[in-house]
CSV table of N, CA, C and O in Angstrom, one decimal:
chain,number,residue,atom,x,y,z
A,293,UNK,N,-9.6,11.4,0.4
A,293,UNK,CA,-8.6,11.8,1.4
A,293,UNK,C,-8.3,13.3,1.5
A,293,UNK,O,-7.9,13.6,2.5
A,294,UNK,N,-8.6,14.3,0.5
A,294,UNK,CA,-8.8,15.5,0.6
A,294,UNK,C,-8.7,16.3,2.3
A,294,UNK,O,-8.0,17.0,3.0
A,295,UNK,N,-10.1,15.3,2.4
A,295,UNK,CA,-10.8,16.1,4.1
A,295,UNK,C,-9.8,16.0,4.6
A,295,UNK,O,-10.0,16.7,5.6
A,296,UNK,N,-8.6,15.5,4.9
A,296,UNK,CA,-7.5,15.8,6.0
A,296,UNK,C,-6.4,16.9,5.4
A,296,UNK,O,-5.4,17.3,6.1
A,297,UNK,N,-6.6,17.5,4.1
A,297,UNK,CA,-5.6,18.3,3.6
A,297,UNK,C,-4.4,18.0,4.0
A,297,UNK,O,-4.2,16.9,4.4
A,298,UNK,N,-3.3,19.0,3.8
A,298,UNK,CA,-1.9,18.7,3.1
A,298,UNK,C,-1.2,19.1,4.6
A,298,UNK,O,-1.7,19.6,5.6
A,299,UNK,N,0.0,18.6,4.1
A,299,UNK,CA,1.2,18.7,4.9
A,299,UNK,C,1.3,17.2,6.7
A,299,UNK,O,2.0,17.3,7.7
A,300,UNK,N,0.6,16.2,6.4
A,300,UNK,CA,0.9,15.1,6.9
A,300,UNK,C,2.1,14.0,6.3
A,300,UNK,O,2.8,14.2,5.3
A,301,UNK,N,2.1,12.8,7.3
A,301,UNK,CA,3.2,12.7,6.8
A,301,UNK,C,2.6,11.4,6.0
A,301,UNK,O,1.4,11.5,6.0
A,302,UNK,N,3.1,10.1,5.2
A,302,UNK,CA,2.9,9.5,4.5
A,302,UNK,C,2.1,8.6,6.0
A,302,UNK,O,0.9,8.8,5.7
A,303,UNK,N,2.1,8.1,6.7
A,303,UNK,CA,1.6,7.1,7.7
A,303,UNK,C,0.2,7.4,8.2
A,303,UNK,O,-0.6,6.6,8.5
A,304,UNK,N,0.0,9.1,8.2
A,304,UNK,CA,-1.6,9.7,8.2
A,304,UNK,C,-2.6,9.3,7.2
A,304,UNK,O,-3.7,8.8,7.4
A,305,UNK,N,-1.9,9.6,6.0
A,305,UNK,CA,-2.9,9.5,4.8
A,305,UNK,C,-3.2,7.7,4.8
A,305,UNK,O,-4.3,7.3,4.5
A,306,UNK,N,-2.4,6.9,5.0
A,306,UNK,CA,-2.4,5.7,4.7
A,306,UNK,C,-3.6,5.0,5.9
A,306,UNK,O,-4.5,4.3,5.6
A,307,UNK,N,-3.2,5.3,7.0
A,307,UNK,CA,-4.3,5.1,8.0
A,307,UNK,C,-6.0,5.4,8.0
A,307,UNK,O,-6.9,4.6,8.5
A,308,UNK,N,-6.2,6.5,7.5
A,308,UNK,CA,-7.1,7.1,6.6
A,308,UNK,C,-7.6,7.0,5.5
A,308,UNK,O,-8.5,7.6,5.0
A,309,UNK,N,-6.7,5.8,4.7
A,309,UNK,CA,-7.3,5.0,3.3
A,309,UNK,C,-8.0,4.2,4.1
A,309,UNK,O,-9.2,4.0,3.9
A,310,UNK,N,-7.1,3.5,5.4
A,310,UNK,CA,-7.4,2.2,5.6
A,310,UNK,C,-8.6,2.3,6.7
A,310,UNK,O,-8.8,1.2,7.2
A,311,UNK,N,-9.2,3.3,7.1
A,311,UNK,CA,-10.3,3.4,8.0
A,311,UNK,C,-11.5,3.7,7.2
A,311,UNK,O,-12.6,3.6,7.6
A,312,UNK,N,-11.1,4.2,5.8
A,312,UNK,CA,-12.3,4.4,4.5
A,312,UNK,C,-12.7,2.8,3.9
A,312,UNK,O,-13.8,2.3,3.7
A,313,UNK,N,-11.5,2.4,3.7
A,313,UNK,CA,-11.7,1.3,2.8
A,313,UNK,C,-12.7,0.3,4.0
A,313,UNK,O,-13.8,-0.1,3.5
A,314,UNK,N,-12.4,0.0,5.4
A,314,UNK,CA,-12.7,-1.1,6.1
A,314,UNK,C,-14.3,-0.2,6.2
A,314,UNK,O,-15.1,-0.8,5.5
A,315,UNK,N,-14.6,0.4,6.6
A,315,UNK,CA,-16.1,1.3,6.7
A,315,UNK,C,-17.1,0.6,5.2
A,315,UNK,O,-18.3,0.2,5.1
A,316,UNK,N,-16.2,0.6,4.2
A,316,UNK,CA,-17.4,0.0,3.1
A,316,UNK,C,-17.0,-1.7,3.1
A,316,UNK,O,-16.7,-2.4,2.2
A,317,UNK,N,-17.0,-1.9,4.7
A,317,UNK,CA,-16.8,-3.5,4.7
A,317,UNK,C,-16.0,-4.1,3.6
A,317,UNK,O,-16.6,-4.6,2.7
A,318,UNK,N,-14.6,-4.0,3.7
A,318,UNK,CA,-13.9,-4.4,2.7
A,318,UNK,C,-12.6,-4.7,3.2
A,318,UNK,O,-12.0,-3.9,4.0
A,319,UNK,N,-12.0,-6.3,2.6
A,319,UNK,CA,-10.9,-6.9,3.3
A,319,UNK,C,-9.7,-6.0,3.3
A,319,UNK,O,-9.2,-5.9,2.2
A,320,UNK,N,-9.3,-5.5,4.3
A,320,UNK,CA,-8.2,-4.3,4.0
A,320,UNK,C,-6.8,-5.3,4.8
A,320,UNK,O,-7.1,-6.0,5.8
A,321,UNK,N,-5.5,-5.3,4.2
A,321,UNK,CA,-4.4,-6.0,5.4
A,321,UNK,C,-3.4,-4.6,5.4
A,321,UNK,O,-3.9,-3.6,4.7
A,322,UNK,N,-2.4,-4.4,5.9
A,322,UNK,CA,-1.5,-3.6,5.9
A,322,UNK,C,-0.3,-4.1,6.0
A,322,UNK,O,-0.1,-5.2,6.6
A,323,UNK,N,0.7,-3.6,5.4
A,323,UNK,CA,2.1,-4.3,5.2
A,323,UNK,C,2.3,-5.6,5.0
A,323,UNK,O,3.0,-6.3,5.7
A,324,UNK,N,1.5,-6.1,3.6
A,324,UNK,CA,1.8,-7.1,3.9
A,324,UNK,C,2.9,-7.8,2.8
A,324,UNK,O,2.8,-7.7,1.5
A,325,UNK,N,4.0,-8.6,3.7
A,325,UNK,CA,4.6,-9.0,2.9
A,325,UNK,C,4.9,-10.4,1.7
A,325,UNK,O,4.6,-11.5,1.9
A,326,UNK,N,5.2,-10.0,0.8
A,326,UNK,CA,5.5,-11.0,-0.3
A,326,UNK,C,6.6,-11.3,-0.8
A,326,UNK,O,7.3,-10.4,-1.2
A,327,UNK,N,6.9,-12.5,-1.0
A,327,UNK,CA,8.7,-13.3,-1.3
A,327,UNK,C,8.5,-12.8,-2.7
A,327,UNK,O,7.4,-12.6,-3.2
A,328,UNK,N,9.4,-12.6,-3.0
A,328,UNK,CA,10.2,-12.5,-4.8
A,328,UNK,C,10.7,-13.7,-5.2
A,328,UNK,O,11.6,-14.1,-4.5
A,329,UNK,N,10.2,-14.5,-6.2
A,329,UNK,CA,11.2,-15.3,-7.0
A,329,UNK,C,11.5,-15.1,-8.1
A,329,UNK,O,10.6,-14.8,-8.9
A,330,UNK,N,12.8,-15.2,-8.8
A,330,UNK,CA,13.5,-14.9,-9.8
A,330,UNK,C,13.9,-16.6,-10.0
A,330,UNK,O,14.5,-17.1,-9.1
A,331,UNK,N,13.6,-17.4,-11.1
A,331,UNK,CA,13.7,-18.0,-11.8
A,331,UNK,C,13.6,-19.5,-10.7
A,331,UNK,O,14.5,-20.4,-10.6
A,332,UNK,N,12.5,-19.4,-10.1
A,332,UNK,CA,12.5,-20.6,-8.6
A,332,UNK,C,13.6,-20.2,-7.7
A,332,UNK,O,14.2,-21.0,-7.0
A,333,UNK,N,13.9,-19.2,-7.6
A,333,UNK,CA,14.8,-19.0,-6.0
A,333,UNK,C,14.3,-17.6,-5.8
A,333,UNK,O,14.1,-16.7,-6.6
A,334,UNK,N,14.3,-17.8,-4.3
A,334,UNK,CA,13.6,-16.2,-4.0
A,334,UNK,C,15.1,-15.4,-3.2
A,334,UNK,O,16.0,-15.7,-2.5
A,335,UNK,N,14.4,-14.2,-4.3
A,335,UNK,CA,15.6,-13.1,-4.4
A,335,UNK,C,15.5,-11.8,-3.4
A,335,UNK,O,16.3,-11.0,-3.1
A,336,UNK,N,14.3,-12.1,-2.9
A,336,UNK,CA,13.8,-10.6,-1.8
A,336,UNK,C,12.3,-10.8,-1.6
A,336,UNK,O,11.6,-11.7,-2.1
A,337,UNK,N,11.8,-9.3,-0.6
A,337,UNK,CA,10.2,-9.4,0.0
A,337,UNK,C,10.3,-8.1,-0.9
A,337,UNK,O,11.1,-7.2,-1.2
A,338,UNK,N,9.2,-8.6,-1.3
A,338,UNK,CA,8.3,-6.8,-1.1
A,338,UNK,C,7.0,-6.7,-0.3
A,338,UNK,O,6.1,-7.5,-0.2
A,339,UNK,N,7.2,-5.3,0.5
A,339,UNK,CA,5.7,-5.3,1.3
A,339,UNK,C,4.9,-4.4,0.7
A,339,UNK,O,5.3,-3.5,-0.1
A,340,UNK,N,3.8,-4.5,1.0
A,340,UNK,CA,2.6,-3.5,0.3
A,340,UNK,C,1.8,-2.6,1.5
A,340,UNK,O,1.1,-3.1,2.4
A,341,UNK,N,2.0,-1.6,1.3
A,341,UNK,CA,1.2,-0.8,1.9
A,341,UNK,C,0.0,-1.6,2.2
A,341,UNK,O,-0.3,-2.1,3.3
A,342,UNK,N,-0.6,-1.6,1.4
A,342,UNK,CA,-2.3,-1.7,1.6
A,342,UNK,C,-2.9,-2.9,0.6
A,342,UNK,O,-3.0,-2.6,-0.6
A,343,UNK,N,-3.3,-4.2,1.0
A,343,UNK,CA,-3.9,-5.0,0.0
A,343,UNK,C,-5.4,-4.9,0.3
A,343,UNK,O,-5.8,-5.0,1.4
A,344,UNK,N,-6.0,-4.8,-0.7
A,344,UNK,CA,-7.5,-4.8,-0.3
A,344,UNK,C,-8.1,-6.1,-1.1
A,344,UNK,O,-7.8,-6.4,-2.3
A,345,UNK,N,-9.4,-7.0,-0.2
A,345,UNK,CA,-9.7,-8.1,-1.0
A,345,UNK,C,-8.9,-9.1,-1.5
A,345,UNK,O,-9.2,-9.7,-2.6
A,346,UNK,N,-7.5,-9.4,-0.7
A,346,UNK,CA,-6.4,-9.9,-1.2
A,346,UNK,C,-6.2,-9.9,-2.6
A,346,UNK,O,-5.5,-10.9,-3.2
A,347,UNK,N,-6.9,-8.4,-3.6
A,347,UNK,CA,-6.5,-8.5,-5.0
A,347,UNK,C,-5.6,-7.3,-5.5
A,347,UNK,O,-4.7,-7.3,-6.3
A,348,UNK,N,-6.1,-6.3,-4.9
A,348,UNK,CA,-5.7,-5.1,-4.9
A,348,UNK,C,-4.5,-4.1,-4.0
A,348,UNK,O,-4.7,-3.6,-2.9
A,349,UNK,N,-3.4,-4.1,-4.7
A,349,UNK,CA,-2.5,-3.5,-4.0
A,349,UNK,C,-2.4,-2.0,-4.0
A,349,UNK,O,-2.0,-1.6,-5.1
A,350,UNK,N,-2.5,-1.1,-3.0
A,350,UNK,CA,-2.0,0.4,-3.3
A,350,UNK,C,-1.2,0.5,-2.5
A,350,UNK,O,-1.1,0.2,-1.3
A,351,UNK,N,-0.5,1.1,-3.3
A,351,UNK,CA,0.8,1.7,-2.7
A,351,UNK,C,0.7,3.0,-2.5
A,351,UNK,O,0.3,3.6,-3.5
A,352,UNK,N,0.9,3.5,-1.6
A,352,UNK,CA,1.0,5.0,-0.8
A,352,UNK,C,1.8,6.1,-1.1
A,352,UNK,O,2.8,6.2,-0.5
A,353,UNK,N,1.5,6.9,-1.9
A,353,UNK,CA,3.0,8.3,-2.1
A,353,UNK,C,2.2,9.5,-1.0
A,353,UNK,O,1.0,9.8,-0.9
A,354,UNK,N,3.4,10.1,-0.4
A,354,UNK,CA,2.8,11.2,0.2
A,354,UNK,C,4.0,12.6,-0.7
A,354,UNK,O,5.2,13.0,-0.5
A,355,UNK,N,3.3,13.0,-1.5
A,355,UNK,CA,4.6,14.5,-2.3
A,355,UNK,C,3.1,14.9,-2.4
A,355,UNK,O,2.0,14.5,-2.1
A,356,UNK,N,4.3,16.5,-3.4
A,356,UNK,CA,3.3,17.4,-3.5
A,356,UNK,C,2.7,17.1,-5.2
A,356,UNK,O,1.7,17.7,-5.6
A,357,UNK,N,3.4,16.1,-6.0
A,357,UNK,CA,2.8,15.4,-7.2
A,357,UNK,C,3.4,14.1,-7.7
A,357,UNK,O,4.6,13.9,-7.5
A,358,UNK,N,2.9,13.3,-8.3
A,358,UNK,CA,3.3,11.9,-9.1
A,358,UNK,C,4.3,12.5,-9.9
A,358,UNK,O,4.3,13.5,-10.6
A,359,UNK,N,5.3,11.2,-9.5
A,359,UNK,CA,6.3,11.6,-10.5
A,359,UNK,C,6.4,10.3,-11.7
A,359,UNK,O,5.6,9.4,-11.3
A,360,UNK,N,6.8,10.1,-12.6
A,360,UNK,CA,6.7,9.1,-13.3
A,360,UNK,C,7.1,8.0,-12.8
A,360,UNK,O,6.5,7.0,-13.0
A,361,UNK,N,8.1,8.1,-12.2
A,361,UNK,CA,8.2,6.4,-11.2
A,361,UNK,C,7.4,6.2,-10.3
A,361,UNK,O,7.8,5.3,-9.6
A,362,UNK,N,6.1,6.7,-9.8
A,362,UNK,CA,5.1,6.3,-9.2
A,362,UNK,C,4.5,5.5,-9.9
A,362,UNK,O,3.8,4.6,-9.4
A,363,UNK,N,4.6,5.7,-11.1
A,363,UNK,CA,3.5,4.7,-11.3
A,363,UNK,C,3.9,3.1,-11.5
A,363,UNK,O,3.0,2.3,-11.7
């Protein structure tokens, strides 16, 4: 993701994962969401940026470094 350099906003870089990843033919979805259950009752969604191969989830930061709650 380099080749597009800095100062985009987080929705550039993410578009640009997702036009790399689909090029090496690979199942890419975007936003996709998922229920939460906390003990058999669901408590909320979370959505995911980017699932690839319905195994792989990345989640997207656009700063100028990782901070420890990224990970």
């Amino acid at each position: 993701m380099n080749d597009l350099g800095v100062g985009f906003i987080e929705a550039v870089y993410k578009n640009s994962l997702v036009v790399s990843l689909r090029r090496k033919n690979l199942l890419v979805e975007t936003e996709k969401k998922y229920e939460i259950f906390y003990q058999n009752q669901r408590v909320g969604f979370y959505i995911a940026d980017i699932v690839v191969n319905e195994s792989v989830i990345i989640e997207v930061k656009c700063c100028k470094e990782l901070a420890p709650q990224h990970s």
